[in-house]
Tab-separated table of C-alpha atoms in Angstrom:
chain	number	residue	atom	x	y	z
A	1	UNK	CA	-18.893	83.918	67.249
A	2	UNK	CA	-21.536	84.218	64.511
A	3	UNK	CA	-24.974	85.278	65.552
A	4	UNK	CA	-26.160	82.702	62.552
A	5	UNK	CA	-25.347	79.290	62.624
A	6	UNK	CA	-24.925	77.349	59.126
A	7	UNK	CA	-28.572	75.364	58.321
A	8	UNK	CA	-29.108	73.483	55.440
A	9	UNK	CA	-31.620	75.301	52.476
A	10	UNK	CA	-34.618	72.088	53.554
A	11	UNK	CA	-34.331	72.625	57.083
A	12	UNK	CA	-34.608	76.290	56.705
A	13	UNK	CA	-37.602	76.004	54.221
A	14	UNK	CA	-39.259	73.509	56.291
A	15	UNK	CA	-39.286	75.923	59.493
A	16	UNK	CA	-40.438	78.988	57.303
A	17	UNK	CA	-43.606	76.702	56.258
A	18	UNK	CA	-43.983	75.619	59.837
A	19	UNK	CA	-44.290	79.487	60.324
A	20	UNK	CA	-46.331	80.350	57.604
A	21	UNK	CA	-48.939	77.349	58.253
A	22	UNK	CA	-49.082	78.905	62.043
A	23	UNK	CA	-49.194	82.611	60.552
A	24	UNK	CA	-52.072	81.474	58.334
A	25	UNK	CA	-53.999	79.806	61.017
A	26	UNK	CA	-53.535	82.253	63.535
A	27	UNK	CA	-54.700	85.363	61.232
A	28	UNK	CA	-57.527	83.253	60.013
A	29	UNK	CA	-58.513	82.866	63.838
A	30	UNK	CA	-57.673	86.700	64.362
A	31	UNK	CA	-60.376	87.481	61.681
A	32	UNK	CA	-63.218	87.094	64.546
A	33	UNK	CA	-61.290	88.016	67.379
A	34	UNK	CA	-59.249	91.351	66.692
A	35	UNK	CA	-56.092	92.124	65.443
A	36	UNK	CA	-54.050	91.909	68.598
A	37	UNK	CA	-54.088	87.941	68.211
A	38	UNK	CA	-52.957	88.350	64.883
A	39	UNK	CA	-49.870	90.488	65.980
A	40	UNK	CA	-48.981	87.529	69.125
A	41	UNK	CA	-49.129	84.980	65.742
A	42	UNK	CA	-46.744	87.104	63.659
A	43	UNK	CA	-43.869	87.708	66.718
A	44	UNK	CA	-44.605	83.588	67.303
A	45	UNK	CA	-44.302	82.690	63.494
A	46	UNK	CA	-41.208	85.169	63.086
A	47	UNK	CA	-39.896	83.129	66.420
A	48	UNK	CA	-40.488	79.557	64.620
A	49	UNK	CA	-39.251	80.922	61.291
A	50	UNK	CA	-35.786	81.473	62.700
A	51	UNK	CA	-35.178	79.051	65.574
A	52	UNK	CA	-32.637	76.489	64.091
A	53	UNK	CA	-31.198	79.904	62.012
A	54	UNK	CA	-30.407	81.574	65.323
A	55	UNK	CA	-31.865	80.339	68.518
A	56	UNK	CA	-30.651	82.922	70.461
A	57	UNK	CA	-32.890	85.579	68.033
A	58	UNK	CA	-35.845	82.972	67.903
A	59	UNK	CA	-35.690	83.061	72.230
A	60	UNK	CA	-35.347	86.986	72.131
A	61	UNK	CA	-38.512	87.233	69.689
A	62	UNK	CA	-40.665	85.018	71.694
A	63	UNK	CA	-39.785	86.924	74.658
A	64	UNK	CA	-40.836	89.953	72.752
A	65	UNK	CA	-43.953	88.642	71.830
A	66	UNK	CA	-44.890	87.016	75.215
A	67	UNK	CA	-44.314	90.693	76.684
A	68	UNK	CA	-46.269	92.010	73.819
A	69	UNK	CA	-49.381	89.770	74.574
A	70	UNK	CA	-49.279	90.396	78.745
A	71	UNK	CA	-49.266	93.855	78.085
A	72	UNK	CA	-52.394	93.874	76.225
A	73	UNK	CA	-53.981	91.789	78.802
A	74	UNK	CA	-54.655	88.638	75.974
A	75	UNK	CA	-55.275	85.114	77.503
A	76	UNK	CA	-52.978	82.376	76.708
A	77	UNK	CA	-53.200	81.588	73.020
A	78	UNK	CA	-52.795	78.531	70.557
A	79	UNK	CA	-50.148	80.270	69.016
A	80	UNK	CA	-47.911	80.395	72.439
A	81	UNK	CA	-47.220	76.481	72.071
A	82	UNK	CA	-44.425	78.192	69.482
A	83	UNK	CA	-42.575	79.183	72.698
A	84	UNK	CA	-41.733	74.887	73.439
A	85	UNK	CA	-40.319	74.585	69.985
A	86	UNK	CA	-37.938	77.804	70.442
A	87	UNK	CA	-36.964	76.252	74.175
A	88	UNK	CA	-36.100	72.920	72.198
A	89	UNK	CA	-33.804	74.660	69.913
A	90	UNK	CA	-31.931	76.570	72.500
A	91	UNK	CA	-30.597	73.207	74.032
A	92	UNK	CA	-30.062	71.641	70.837
A	93	UNK	CA	-28.740	74.249	68.643
A	94	UNK	CA	-27.615	77.403	70.820
A	95	UNK	CA	-24.407	78.085	71.912
A	96	UNK	CA	-23.483	77.100	75.284
A	97	UNK	CA	-24.641	80.930	76.680
A	98	UNK	CA	-28.341	80.445	74.794
A	99	UNK	CA	-28.511	76.820	76.030
A	100	UNK	CA	-28.127	78.103	79.778
A	101	UNK	CA	-30.324	81.311	79.051
A	102	UNK	CA	-33.152	78.977	77.522
A	103	UNK	CA	-32.649	77.111	80.751
A	104	UNK	CA	-33.190	80.232	82.918
A	105	UNK	CA	-36.016	81.054	80.701
A	106	UNK	CA	-37.747	77.811	81.597
A	107	UNK	CA	-38.143	78.832	85.307
A	108	UNK	CA	-38.466	82.360	84.800
A	109	UNK	CA	-41.163	81.884	82.233
A	110	UNK	CA	-43.170	79.464	84.598
A	111	UNK	CA	-43.017	81.845	87.141
A	112	UNK	CA	-44.393	84.346	84.660
A	113	UNK	CA	-46.976	82.338	83.074
A	114	UNK	CA	-48.454	81.400	86.588
A	115	UNK	CA	-47.999	85.121	87.999
A	116	UNK	CA	-50.036	86.061	84.995
A	117	UNK	CA	-52.766	83.997	84.915
A	118	UNK	CA	-53.759	84.134	88.867
A	119	UNK	CA	-53.500	88.348	88.397
A	120	UNK	CA	-55.687	88.097	85.223
A	121	UNK	CA	-58.452	85.161	86.445
A	122	UNK	CA	-58.571	86.303	90.062
A	123	UNK	CA	-61.221	88.916	90.674
A	124	UNK	CA	-63.131	88.095	93.382
A	125	UNK	CA	-62.400	90.149	96.741
A	126	UNK	CA	-63.067	87.137	98.794
A	127	UNK	CA	-59.568	85.163	97.228
A	128	UNK	CA	-57.539	84.776	100.414
A	129	UNK	CA	-53.353	84.270	99.930
A	130	UNK	CA	-53.670	80.683	100.350
A	131	UNK	CA	-56.201	80.145	97.887
A	132	UNK	CA	-53.837	82.143	95.004
A	133	UNK	CA	-50.948	80.151	96.470
A	134	UNK	CA	-53.106	76.932	95.554
A	135	UNK	CA	-53.660	78.114	92.484
A	136	UNK	CA	-50.581	79.466	91.541
A	137	UNK	CA	-48.539	76.152	92.566
A	138	UNK	CA	-50.215	73.793	90.360
A	139	UNK	CA	-49.842	76.402	87.485
A	140	UNK	CA	-46.434	77.291	87.908
A	141	UNK	CA	-45.585	73.675	87.945
A	142	UNK	CA	-47.433	72.767	84.859
A	143	UNK	CA	-45.589	75.351	82.806
A	144	UNK	CA	-42.490	74.162	84.340
A	145	UNK	CA	-43.070	70.704	83.618
A	146	UNK	CA	-43.613	71.764	80.154
A	147	UNK	CA	-41.110	74.290	79.176
A	148	UNK	CA	-38.194	72.015	80.969
A	149	UNK	CA	-39.173	68.995	79.067
A	150	UNK	CA	-38.808	71.042	75.842
A	151	UNK	CA	-35.398	72.409	77.331
A	152	UNK	CA	-34.623	68.990	78.380
A	153	UNK	CA	-35.161	67.153	74.852
A	154	UNK	CA	-33.080	69.696	73.466
A	155	UNK	CA	-30.221	69.369	75.718
A	156	UNK	CA	-30.391	65.525	75.171
A	157	UNK	CA	-30.562	65.912	71.183
A	158	UNK	CA	-27.320	68.283	71.650
A	159	UNK	CA	-25.497	65.327	74.000
A	160	UNK	CA	-26.354	62.673	71.414
A	161	UNK	CA	-24.768	65.102	68.562
A	162	UNK	CA	-21.772	65.553	70.530
A	163	UNK	CA	-21.006	61.873	71.797
A	164	UNK	CA	-21.544	61.284	67.671
A	165	UNK	CA	-19.040	64.009	66.943
A	166	UNK	CA	-16.660	62.476	69.464
A	167	UNK	CA	-17.394	59.094	68.089
A	168	UNK	CA	-16.311	60.244	64.765
A	169	UNK	CA	-13.560	62.080	65.942
A	170	UNK	CA	-11.937	58.878	67.526
A	171	UNK	CA	-12.645	56.703	64.634
A	172	UNK	CA	-10.812	59.285	62.359
A	173	UNK	CA	-7.952	59.424	64.774
A	174	UNK	CA	-7.772	55.470	65.013
A	175	UNK	CA	-7.775	55.651	61.408
A	176	UNK	CA	-5.016	58.235	61.165
A	177	UNK	CA	-2.744	56.028	63.587
A	178	UNK	CA	-3.553	52.881	61.743
A	179	UNK	CA	-2.416	54.685	58.078
A	180	UNK	CA	0.615	56.411	60.040
A	181	UNK	CA	1.806	53.055	61.203
A	182	UNK	CA	1.172	51.134	57.692
A	183	UNK	CA	3.068	54.241	56.177
A	184	UNK	CA	5.833	53.667	58.621
A	185	UNK	CA	5.710	49.666	58.048
A	186	UNK	CA	6.212	50.204	54.127
A	187	UNK	CA	8.676	53.000	54.860
A	188	UNK	CA	10.909	50.197	56.715
A	189	UNK	CA	9.946	47.576	53.852
A	190	UNK	CA	11.435	49.880	51.284
A	191	UNK	CA	14.646	50.961	53.249
A	192	UNK	CA	15.110	47.031	53.560
A	193	UNK	CA	14.418	46.478	50.285
A	194	UNK	CA	16.111	49.250	48.643
A	195	UNK	CA	19.132	49.922	50.866
A	196	UNK	CA	19.997	45.967	50.741
A	197	UNK	CA	19.486	45.806	47.011
A	198	UNK	CA	21.418	48.953	45.766
A	199	UNK	CA	24.483	48.073	48.129
A	200	UNK	CA	24.815	45.127	46.157
A	201	UNK	CA	24.390	46.672	42.878
A	202	UNK	CA	26.975	49.341	43.670
A	203	UNK	CA	29.648	46.879	44.871
A	204	UNK	CA	28.786	44.433	41.900
A	205	UNK	CA	28.942	47.653	39.498
A	206	UNK	CA	32.265	48.700	40.992
A	207	UNK	CA	33.808	45.085	40.706
A	208	UNK	CA	32.767	44.648	37.205
A	209	UNK	CA	34.287	47.950	36.156
A	210	UNK	CA	37.814	46.616	37.782
A	211	UNK	CA	37.455	43.311	36.287
A	212	UNK	CA	36.431	44.251	32.578
A	213	UNK	CA	39.857	44.395	31.593
A	214	UNK	CA	41.750	41.372	33.539
A	215	UNK	CA	38.609	39.013	33.952
A	216	UNK	CA	35.373	39.368	31.634
A	217	UNK	CA	33.923	36.240	33.186
A	218	UNK	CA	33.994	38.000	36.262
A	219	UNK	CA	32.360	41.338	35.144
A	220	UNK	CA	29.784	38.768	33.436
A	221	UNK	CA	28.917	37.278	36.696
A	222	UNK	CA	28.834	40.553	38.348
A	223	UNK	CA	26.112	41.730	35.765
A	224	UNK	CA	23.862	38.608	36.189
A	225	UNK	CA	24.196	39.526	39.808
A	226	UNK	CA	23.361	43.032	39.340
A	227	UNK	CA	20.364	41.811	37.036
A	228	UNK	CA	19.014	39.376	39.618
A	229	UNK	CA	19.185	41.765	42.680
A	230	UNK	CA	17.509	44.687	40.502
A	231	UNK	CA	14.877	42.299	39.406
A	232	UNK	CA	14.033	40.992	42.823
A	233	UNK	CA	14.181	44.413	43.863
A	234	UNK	CA	11.551	45.861	41.646
A	235	UNK	CA	9.395	43.043	42.414
A	236	UNK	CA	9.219	43.495	45.975
A	237	UNK	CA	8.785	47.572	45.118
A	238	UNK	CA	5.990	46.870	43.355
A	239	UNK	CA	4.329	44.578	45.993
A	240	UNK	CA	4.945	47.716	48.406
A	241	UNK	CA	3.354	49.674	45.753
A	242	UNK	CA	0.364	47.717	45.405
A	243	UNK	CA	0.251	47.916	49.543
A	244	UNK	CA	-0.198	51.492	48.690
A	245	UNK	CA	-2.749	51.384	46.324
A	246	UNK	CA	-4.818	48.602	47.989
A	247	UNK	CA	-4.592	49.213	51.612
A	248	UNK	CA	-5.935	45.693	52.605
A	249	UNK	CA	-3.511	43.951	49.763
A	250	UNK	CA	-1.108	41.399	51.828
A	251	UNK	CA	1.880	40.840	49.469
A	252	UNK	CA	4.100	37.808	50.030
A	253	UNK	CA	6.561	38.682	52.630
A	254	UNK	CA	9.886	37.257	53.479
A	255	UNK	CA	10.198	33.686	55.467
A	256	UNK	CA	13.047	31.765	56.833
A	257	UNK	CA	13.198	30.090	53.952
A	258	UNK	CA	14.525	33.025	51.945
A	259	UNK	CA	17.360	33.181	54.084
A	260	UNK	CA	19.687	30.991	52.005
A	261	UNK	CA	18.976	33.143	49.124
A	262	UNK	CA	19.888	36.235	50.998
A	263	UNK	CA	23.410	34.564	52.287
A	264	UNK	CA	23.783	33.714	48.812
A	265	UNK	CA	23.197	37.358	47.342
A	266	UNK	CA	25.602	38.674	50.054
A	267	UNK	CA	28.161	36.317	49.019
A	268	UNK	CA	27.909	37.269	45.367
A	269	UNK	CA	29.098	40.516	46.556
A	270	UNK	CA	32.287	39.451	47.396
A	271	UNK	CA	31.803	39.314	51.434
A	272	UNK	CA	32.775	36.265	53.370
A	273	UNK	CA	29.911	34.579	55.318
A	274	UNK	CA	30.500	32.324	58.508
A	275	UNK	CA	27.016	31.318	59.109
A	276	UNK	CA	25.631	29.285	61.944
A	277	UNK	CA	22.032	28.583	62.075
A	278	UNK	CA	20.205	26.182	64.287
A	279	UNK	CA	17.833	23.849	62.401
A	280	UNK	CA	14.164	25.584	62.840
A	281	UNK	CA	12.089	24.263	65.201
A	282	UNK	CA	9.104	21.854	65.004
A	283	UNK	CA	5.879	23.518	64.467
A	284	UNK	CA	5.089	26.476	62.623
A	285	UNK	CA	6.898	29.868	63.379
A	286	UNK	CA	4.676	32.846	63.375
A	287	UNK	CA	5.047	34.936	60.448
A	288	UNK	CA	5.914	38.033	62.374
A	289	UNK	CA	8.679	36.164	63.913
A	290	UNK	CA	9.893	35.250	60.574
A	291	UNK	CA	9.748	38.422	59.209
A	292	UNK	CA	11.411	39.898	61.822
A	293	UNK	CA	14.146	37.719	61.897
A	294	UNK	CA	14.716	38.084	57.821
A	295	UNK	CA	14.683	41.667	58.122
A	296	UNK	CA	16.913	42.610	60.698
A	297	UNK	CA	19.604	40.101	59.411
A	298	UNK	CA	18.961	41.676	55.514
A	299	UNK	CA	19.823	45.240	57.274
A	300	UNK	CA	22.697	43.451	59.431
A	301	UNK	CA	24.496	42.459	56.329
A	302	UNK	CA	23.710	45.559	54.413
A	303	UNK	CA	25.717	47.210	56.787
A	304	UNK	CA	28.469	44.734	56.791
A	305	UNK	CA	28.584	44.700	53.167
A	306	UNK	CA	28.854	48.885	52.738
A	307	UNK	CA	30.872	49.583	56.122
A	308	UNK	CA	33.138	46.373	56.697
A	309	UNK	CA	36.438	45.907	56.310
A	310	UNK	CA	36.031	43.037	54.231
A	311	UNK	CA	36.699	40.330	56.580
A	312	UNK	CA	34.502	37.487	57.544
A	313	UNK	CA	30.955	38.432	58.687
A	314	UNK	CA	29.628	35.898	61.531
A	315	UNK	CA	25.669	35.216	61.229
A	316	UNK	CA	24.405	33.329	64.344
A	317	UNK	CA	20.806	32.058	64.575
A	318	UNK	CA	19.733	30.157	67.780
A	319	UNK	CA	16.192	28.821	68.536
A	320	UNK	CA	15.940	28.530	72.118
A	321	UNK	CA	12.215	27.515	74.261
A	322	UNK	CA	10.035	30.450	73.571
A	323	UNK	CA	12.500	32.640	71.665
A	324	UNK	CA	15.495	32.834	68.818
A	325	UNK	CA	18.261	34.740	69.017
A	326	UNK	CA	20.567	36.236	66.063
A	327	UNK	CA	23.686	37.856	66.097
A	328	UNK	CA	25.757	39.527	63.146
A	329	UNK	CA	29.565	40.721	64.411
A	330	UNK	CA	31.794	41.858	61.294
A	331	UNK	CA	35.084	44.155	61.421
A	332	UNK	CA	34.292	47.482	61.052
A	333	UNK	CA	35.960	50.944	60.636
A	334	UNK	CA	36.865	53.366	63.412
A	335	UNK	CA	33.399	55.028	63.149
A	336	UNK	CA	30.776	53.841	60.668
A	337	UNK	CA	29.828	57.092	59.639
A	338	UNK	CA	33.203	58.243	58.212
A	339	UNK	CA	34.687	57.649	54.978
A	340	UNK	CA	37.339	54.791	54.480
A	341	UNK	CA	39.752	56.704	52.540
A	342	UNK	CA	40.025	58.885	49.381
A	343	UNK	CA	40.680	56.197	46.640
A	344	UNK	CA	39.111	54.055	44.535
A	345	UNK	CA	40.564	50.816	45.745
A	346	UNK	CA	39.422	47.486	44.254
A	347	UNK	CA	38.153	44.631	46.832
A	348	UNK	CA	38.152	41.634	44.268
A	349	UNK	CA	34.580	41.639	42.986
A	350	UNK	CA	33.263	44.502	45.475
A	351	UNK	CA	35.439	47.404	44.611
A	352	UNK	CA	33.409	49.678	46.696
A	353	UNK	CA	34.140	53.356	45.782
A	354	UNK	CA	35.297	54.908	48.798
A	355	UNK	CA	35.699	58.707	49.912
A	356	UNK	CA	33.926	61.824	50.584
A	357	UNK	CA	32.248	62.203	47.555
A	358	UNK	CA	30.256	59.008	48.360
A	359	UNK	CA	26.757	59.136	50.092
A	360	UNK	CA	27.109	56.352	52.728
A	361	UNK	CA	24.775	55.358	55.284
A	362	UNK	CA	25.999	54.141	58.765
A	363	UNK	CA	24.923	51.698	60.916
A	364	UNK	CA	22.987	54.022	62.691
A	365	UNK	CA	20.716	54.932	59.805
A	366	UNK	CA	22.629	58.082	59.332
A	367	UNK	CA	24.284	59.874	56.004
A	368	UNK	CA	27.015	61.503	55.044
A	369	UNK	CA	26.791	63.329	51.684
A	370	UNK	CA	29.357	65.476	49.708
A	371	UNK	CA	29.001	68.463	52.631
A	372	UNK	CA	29.348	65.855	55.630
A	373	UNK	CA	25.502	66.610	56.767
A	374	UNK	CA	23.827	63.921	58.564
A	375	UNK	CA	20.239	62.707	58.040
A	376	UNK	CA	18.582	60.422	59.855
A	377	UNK	CA	17.548	56.994	58.025
A	378	UNK	CA	15.636	54.005	58.828
A	379	UNK	CA	18.434	51.307	59.440
A	380	UNK	CA	19.114	50.613	62.895
A	381	UNK	CA	15.776	52.669	63.797
A	382	UNK	CA	14.049	50.265	61.744
A	383	UNK	CA	15.702	46.971	63.199
A	384	UNK	CA	14.958	48.027	66.705
A	385	UNK	CA	11.328	48.664	65.523
A	386	UNK	CA	11.418	44.865	63.721
A	387	UNK	CA	12.021	43.477	67.155
A	388	UNK	CA	9.798	45.694	69.399
A	389	UNK	CA	6.834	45.125	66.595
A	390	UNK	CA	7.745	41.050	67.245
A	391	UNK	CA	7.813	41.772	71.217
A	392	UNK	CA	11.940	41.187	71.234
A	393	UNK	CA	14.743	43.808	71.905
A	394	UNK	CA	17.662	44.511	69.753
A	395	UNK	CA	21.133	45.789	70.620
A	396	UNK	CA	23.983	47.477	68.638
A	397	UNK	CA	27.826	47.423	69.806
A	398	UNK	CA	30.605	49.133	68.436
A	399	UNK	CA	33.928	48.629	70.015
A	400	UNK	CA	37.368	47.317	69.528
A	401	UNK	CA	37.110	47.729	65.851
A	402	UNK	CA	33.907	45.163	65.511
A	403	UNK	CA	30.329	46.094	64.922
A	404	UNK	CA	27.787	43.856	66.513
A	405	UNK	CA	23.912	43.464	65.904
A	406	UNK	CA	22.154	41.248	68.572
A	407	UNK	CA	18.302	40.497	68.632
A	408	UNK	CA	16.294	38.456	71.282
A	409	UNK	CA	12.431	37.706	70.065
A	410	UNK	CA	9.847	35.624	71.495
A	411	UNK	CA	8.063	32.875	70.174
A	412	UNK	CA	5.382	30.325	70.744
A	413	UNK	CA	4.255	27.868	67.994
A	414	UNK	CA	1.195	28.749	66.567
A	415	UNK	CA	-2.051	26.850	67.040
């Protein structure tokens, strides 16, 4: 721990200026009373000059000056008022040790003042012990009050400064938590947009590659779908990047009205959908619920597109009083994380490349690269977080060659 604390040049300059003024006044007065008082003025001026730079050193100099003053038999001087400022800074700016030493100095100093004054002013042989006590008690209490008040004022400033520091630290922590939450939300949105769009683009591109020689029209349609999907993904990514640049920006978010476009996009990728959706309830469905429903369906259909076996994907969306239930069920391989073959096998317009060279992301958000390594993604984790943020739950089941995602999200009509 450094003996000196950091202090701005302005504050240090103010303290030195106060010390110089005190020294000049005391030195002028000492011209008519003697050099001993000037010496005490030097001690007290030095204590004032370094009081905020080093409270401990300042307290030590003040005590040294007081001891010299008493040893010379000098009466109380005007420069002694500098002691109040020294006790203040020990509590306000000193370390914990210096703060408590300053508190002890208030008591010891008060008793010293009382004893010294009684000893130097009481010379009559007729003074009784009770008379000494009657003089010492009020003198000591007065000194203790003055010293204690200075130290207490410093302790109050110290407590206020600490409370302000704690408040600022809490604000920074809350700001960091909000920023972390926002980064997580944007990461989930980016994953939802990019994973879904790239899955469609990859499937269409491979399908077009196989269909180019036999049916150019199918290849042309596939390229049109790729262009549309990539353009939509680019627009969504631009919205997310705008949110990164402008923290208060709220770009347009998908709603229930966008589900038809989502289903059409998946069908264009060659996936057969069996969609059973209840009519939307009357009233306004909260935006958070609409976004959660859309993103969960988007991720579940992306998994079906990438890891399904080409069969029909069942989509169910049911509105109940106070909640909405959604389910996506499709046939899947024995393990969504395992490659499904070693050859490139066309499957209509999908013709999805299969094999160990393909980086696959499983339904649980895992992927395997060329070396079979697994890394955690945002798939199932993102869907669960979507449901939880809306106050709901999400379950995933993979059994008997089927993969199912089921979510239950509460909602109530917005006023």
